[in-house]
C-alpha positions as a Python dict, from the first residue, in 0.01 Angstrom:
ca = {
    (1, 'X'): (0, 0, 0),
    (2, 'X'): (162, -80, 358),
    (3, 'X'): (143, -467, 277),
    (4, 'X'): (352, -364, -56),
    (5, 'X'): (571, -147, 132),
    (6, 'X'): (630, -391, 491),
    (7, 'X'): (689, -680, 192),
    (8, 'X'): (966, -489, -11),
    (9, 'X'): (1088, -293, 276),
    (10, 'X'): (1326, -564, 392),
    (11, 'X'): (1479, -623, 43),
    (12, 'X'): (1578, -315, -38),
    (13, 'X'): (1705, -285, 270),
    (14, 'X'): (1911, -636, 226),
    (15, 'X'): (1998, -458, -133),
    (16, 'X'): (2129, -90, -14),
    (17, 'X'): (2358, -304, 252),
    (18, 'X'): (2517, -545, -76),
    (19, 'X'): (2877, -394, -184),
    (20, 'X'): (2962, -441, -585),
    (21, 'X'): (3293, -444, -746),
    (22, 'X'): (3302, -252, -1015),
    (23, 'X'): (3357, -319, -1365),
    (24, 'X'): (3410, -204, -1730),
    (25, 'X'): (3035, -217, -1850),
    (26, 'X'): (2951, 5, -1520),
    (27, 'X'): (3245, 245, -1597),
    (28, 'X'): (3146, 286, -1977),
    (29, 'X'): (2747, 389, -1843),
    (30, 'X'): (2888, 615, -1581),
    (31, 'X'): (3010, 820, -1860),
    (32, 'X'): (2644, 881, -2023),
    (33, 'X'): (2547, 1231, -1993),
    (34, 'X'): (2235, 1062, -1802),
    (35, 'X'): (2468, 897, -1605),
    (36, 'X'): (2584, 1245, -1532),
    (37, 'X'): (2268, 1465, -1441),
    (38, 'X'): (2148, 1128, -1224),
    (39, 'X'): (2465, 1124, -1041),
    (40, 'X'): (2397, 1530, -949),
    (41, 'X'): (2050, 1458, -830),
    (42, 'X'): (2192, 1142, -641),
    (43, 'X'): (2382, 1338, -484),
    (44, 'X'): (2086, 1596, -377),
    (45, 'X'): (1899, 1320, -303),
    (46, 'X'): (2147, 1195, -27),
    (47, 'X'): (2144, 1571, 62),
    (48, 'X'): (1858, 1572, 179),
    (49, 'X'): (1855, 1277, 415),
    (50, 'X'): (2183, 1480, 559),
    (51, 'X'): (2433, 1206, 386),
    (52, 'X'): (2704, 1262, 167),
    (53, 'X'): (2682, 995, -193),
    (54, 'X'): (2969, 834, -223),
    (55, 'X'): (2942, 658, -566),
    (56, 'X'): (3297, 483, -582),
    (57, 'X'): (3610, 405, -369),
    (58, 'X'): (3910, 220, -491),
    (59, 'X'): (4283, 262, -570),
    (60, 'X'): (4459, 293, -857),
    (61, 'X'): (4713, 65, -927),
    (62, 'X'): (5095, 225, -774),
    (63, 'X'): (5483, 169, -856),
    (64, 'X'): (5713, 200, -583),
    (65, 'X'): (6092, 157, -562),
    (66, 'X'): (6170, -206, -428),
    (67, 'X'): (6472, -108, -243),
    (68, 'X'): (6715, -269, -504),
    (69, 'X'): (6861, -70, -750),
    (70, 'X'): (6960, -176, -1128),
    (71, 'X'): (7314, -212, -1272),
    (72, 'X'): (7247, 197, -1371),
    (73, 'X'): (7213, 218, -972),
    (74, 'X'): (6872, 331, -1079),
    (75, 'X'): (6590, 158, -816),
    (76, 'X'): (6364, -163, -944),
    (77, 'X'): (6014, 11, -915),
    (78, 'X'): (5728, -300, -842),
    (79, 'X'): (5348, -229, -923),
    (80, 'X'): (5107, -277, -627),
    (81, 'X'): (4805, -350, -817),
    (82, 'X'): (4520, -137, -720),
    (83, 'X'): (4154, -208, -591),
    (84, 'X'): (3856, -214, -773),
    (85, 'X'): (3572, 43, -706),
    (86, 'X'): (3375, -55, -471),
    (87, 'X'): (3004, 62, -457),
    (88, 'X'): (2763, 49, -215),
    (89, 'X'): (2398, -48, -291),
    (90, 'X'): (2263, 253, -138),
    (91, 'X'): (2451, 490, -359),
    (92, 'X'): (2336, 253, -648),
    (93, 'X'): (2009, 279, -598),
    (94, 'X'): (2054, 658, -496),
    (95, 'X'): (2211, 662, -893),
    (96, 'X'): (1860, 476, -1029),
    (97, 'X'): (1629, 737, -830),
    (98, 'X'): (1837, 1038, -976),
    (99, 'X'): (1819, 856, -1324),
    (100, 'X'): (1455, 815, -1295),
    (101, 'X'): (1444, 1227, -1188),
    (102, 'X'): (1677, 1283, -1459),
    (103, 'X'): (1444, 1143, -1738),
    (104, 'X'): (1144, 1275, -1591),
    (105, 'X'): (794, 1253, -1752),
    (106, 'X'): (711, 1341, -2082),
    (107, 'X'): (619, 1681, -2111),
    (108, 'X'): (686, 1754, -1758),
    (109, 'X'): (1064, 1845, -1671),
    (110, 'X'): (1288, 1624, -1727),
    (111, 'X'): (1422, 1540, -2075),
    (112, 'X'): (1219, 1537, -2397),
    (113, 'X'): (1228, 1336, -2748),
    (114, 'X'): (1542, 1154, -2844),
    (115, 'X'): (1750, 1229, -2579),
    (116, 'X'): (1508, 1127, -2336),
    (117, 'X'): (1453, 790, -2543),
    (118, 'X'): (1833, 760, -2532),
    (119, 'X'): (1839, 797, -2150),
    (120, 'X'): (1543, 542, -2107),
    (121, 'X'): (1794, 307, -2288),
    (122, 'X'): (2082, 363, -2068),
    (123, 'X'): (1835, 330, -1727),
    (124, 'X'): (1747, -40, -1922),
    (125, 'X'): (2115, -121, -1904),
    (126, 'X'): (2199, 29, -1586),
    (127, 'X'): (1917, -202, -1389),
    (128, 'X'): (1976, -473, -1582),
    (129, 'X'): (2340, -442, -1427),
    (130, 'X'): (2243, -342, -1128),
    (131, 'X'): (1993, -656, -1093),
    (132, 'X'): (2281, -907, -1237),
    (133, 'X'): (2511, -773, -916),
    (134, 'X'): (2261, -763, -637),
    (135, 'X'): (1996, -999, -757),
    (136, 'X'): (1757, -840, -432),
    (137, 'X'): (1710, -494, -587),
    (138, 'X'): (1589, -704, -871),
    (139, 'X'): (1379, -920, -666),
    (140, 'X'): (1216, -590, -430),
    (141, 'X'): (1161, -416, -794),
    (142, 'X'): (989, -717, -883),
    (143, 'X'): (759, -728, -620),
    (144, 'X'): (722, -369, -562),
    (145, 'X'): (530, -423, -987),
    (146, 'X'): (364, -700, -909),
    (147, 'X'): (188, -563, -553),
    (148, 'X'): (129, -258, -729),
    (149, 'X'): (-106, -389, -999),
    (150, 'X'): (-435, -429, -759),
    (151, 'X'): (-333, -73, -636),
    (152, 'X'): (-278, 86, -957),
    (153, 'X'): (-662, -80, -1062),
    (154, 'X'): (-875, 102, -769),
    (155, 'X'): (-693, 394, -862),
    (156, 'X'): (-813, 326, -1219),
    (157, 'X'): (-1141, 233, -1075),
    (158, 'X'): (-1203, 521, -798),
    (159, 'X'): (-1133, 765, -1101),
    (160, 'X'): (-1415, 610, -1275),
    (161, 'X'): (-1646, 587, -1044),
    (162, 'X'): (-1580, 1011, -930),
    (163, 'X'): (-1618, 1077, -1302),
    (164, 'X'): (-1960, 855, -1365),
    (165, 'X'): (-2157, 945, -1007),
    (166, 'X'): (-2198, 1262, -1084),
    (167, 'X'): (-2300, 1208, -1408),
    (168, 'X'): (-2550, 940, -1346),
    (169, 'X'): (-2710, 1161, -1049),
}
């Protein structure tokens, strides 16, 4: 468990520093009523470590007069084109975490049946974006799996081995 953890530790890291710009596909999730209830328990979830979540920043795009008026004497407006969102990996992964809360277990809080199905579909899109913008989350996620397969077997193998001792004394 500490080898997993000192191996990923530095990639997520690498991955909550990473700014993304963001983008239509990103905007269209956001509005998911998953999207929703994760961005709430983001947003607890930064709570608690005594941050604020800041999902987006960017401007919309402005018209302002030019300082040259028309033949009506009416002034030429121009259009300063706005900035993208910006969001930081932190908050991103801050979003997955309050997704994953959001969906929950079966059975056990969280949603239940077709909505939760839905919402398992949207967290599918959401890393696959996620791992297309800062292609370290996807890498730590990666190996955070793969060095949890030996740990997830002696867990698996401790369990049998309480159940069959007693048994067999």
């Amino acid at each position: 468990i500490k080898a997993r953890e000192a191996a990923v530790k530095p990639m997520y890291d690498a991955a909550k520093k990473a700014t993304v710009q963001g983008d239509e596909e990103l905007e269209s999730l956001l509005q998911r009523p998953s999207m929703s209830a994760a961005q709430q328990r983001a947003a607890n979830i930064a709570a608690e470590r005594n941050e604020a979540f800041m999902l987006a920043q960017g401007t919309p795009a402005q018209q302002v007069a030019s300082g040259i008026l028309d033949a009506q004497g009416n002034p030429i407006l121009k259009t300063i084109p706005g900035e993208p969102a910006a969001y930081q990996g932190k908050a991103l992964h801050d979003l997955k975490m309050g997704l994953d809360d959001a969906i929950g277990s079966p059975g056990i809080g969280g949603m239940q049946g077709a909505e939760r199905n839905a919402a398992i579909g949207t967290k599918e899109e959401y890393l696959k974006w996620l791992e297309s913008k800062i292609p370290a989350y996807g890498d730590a996620k990666e190996t955070y799996a793969a060095m949890s397969k030996p740990i997830n077997q002696m867990d698996v193998g401790q369990e049998f081995y309480n159940r069959m001792v007693p048994a067999l004394a």
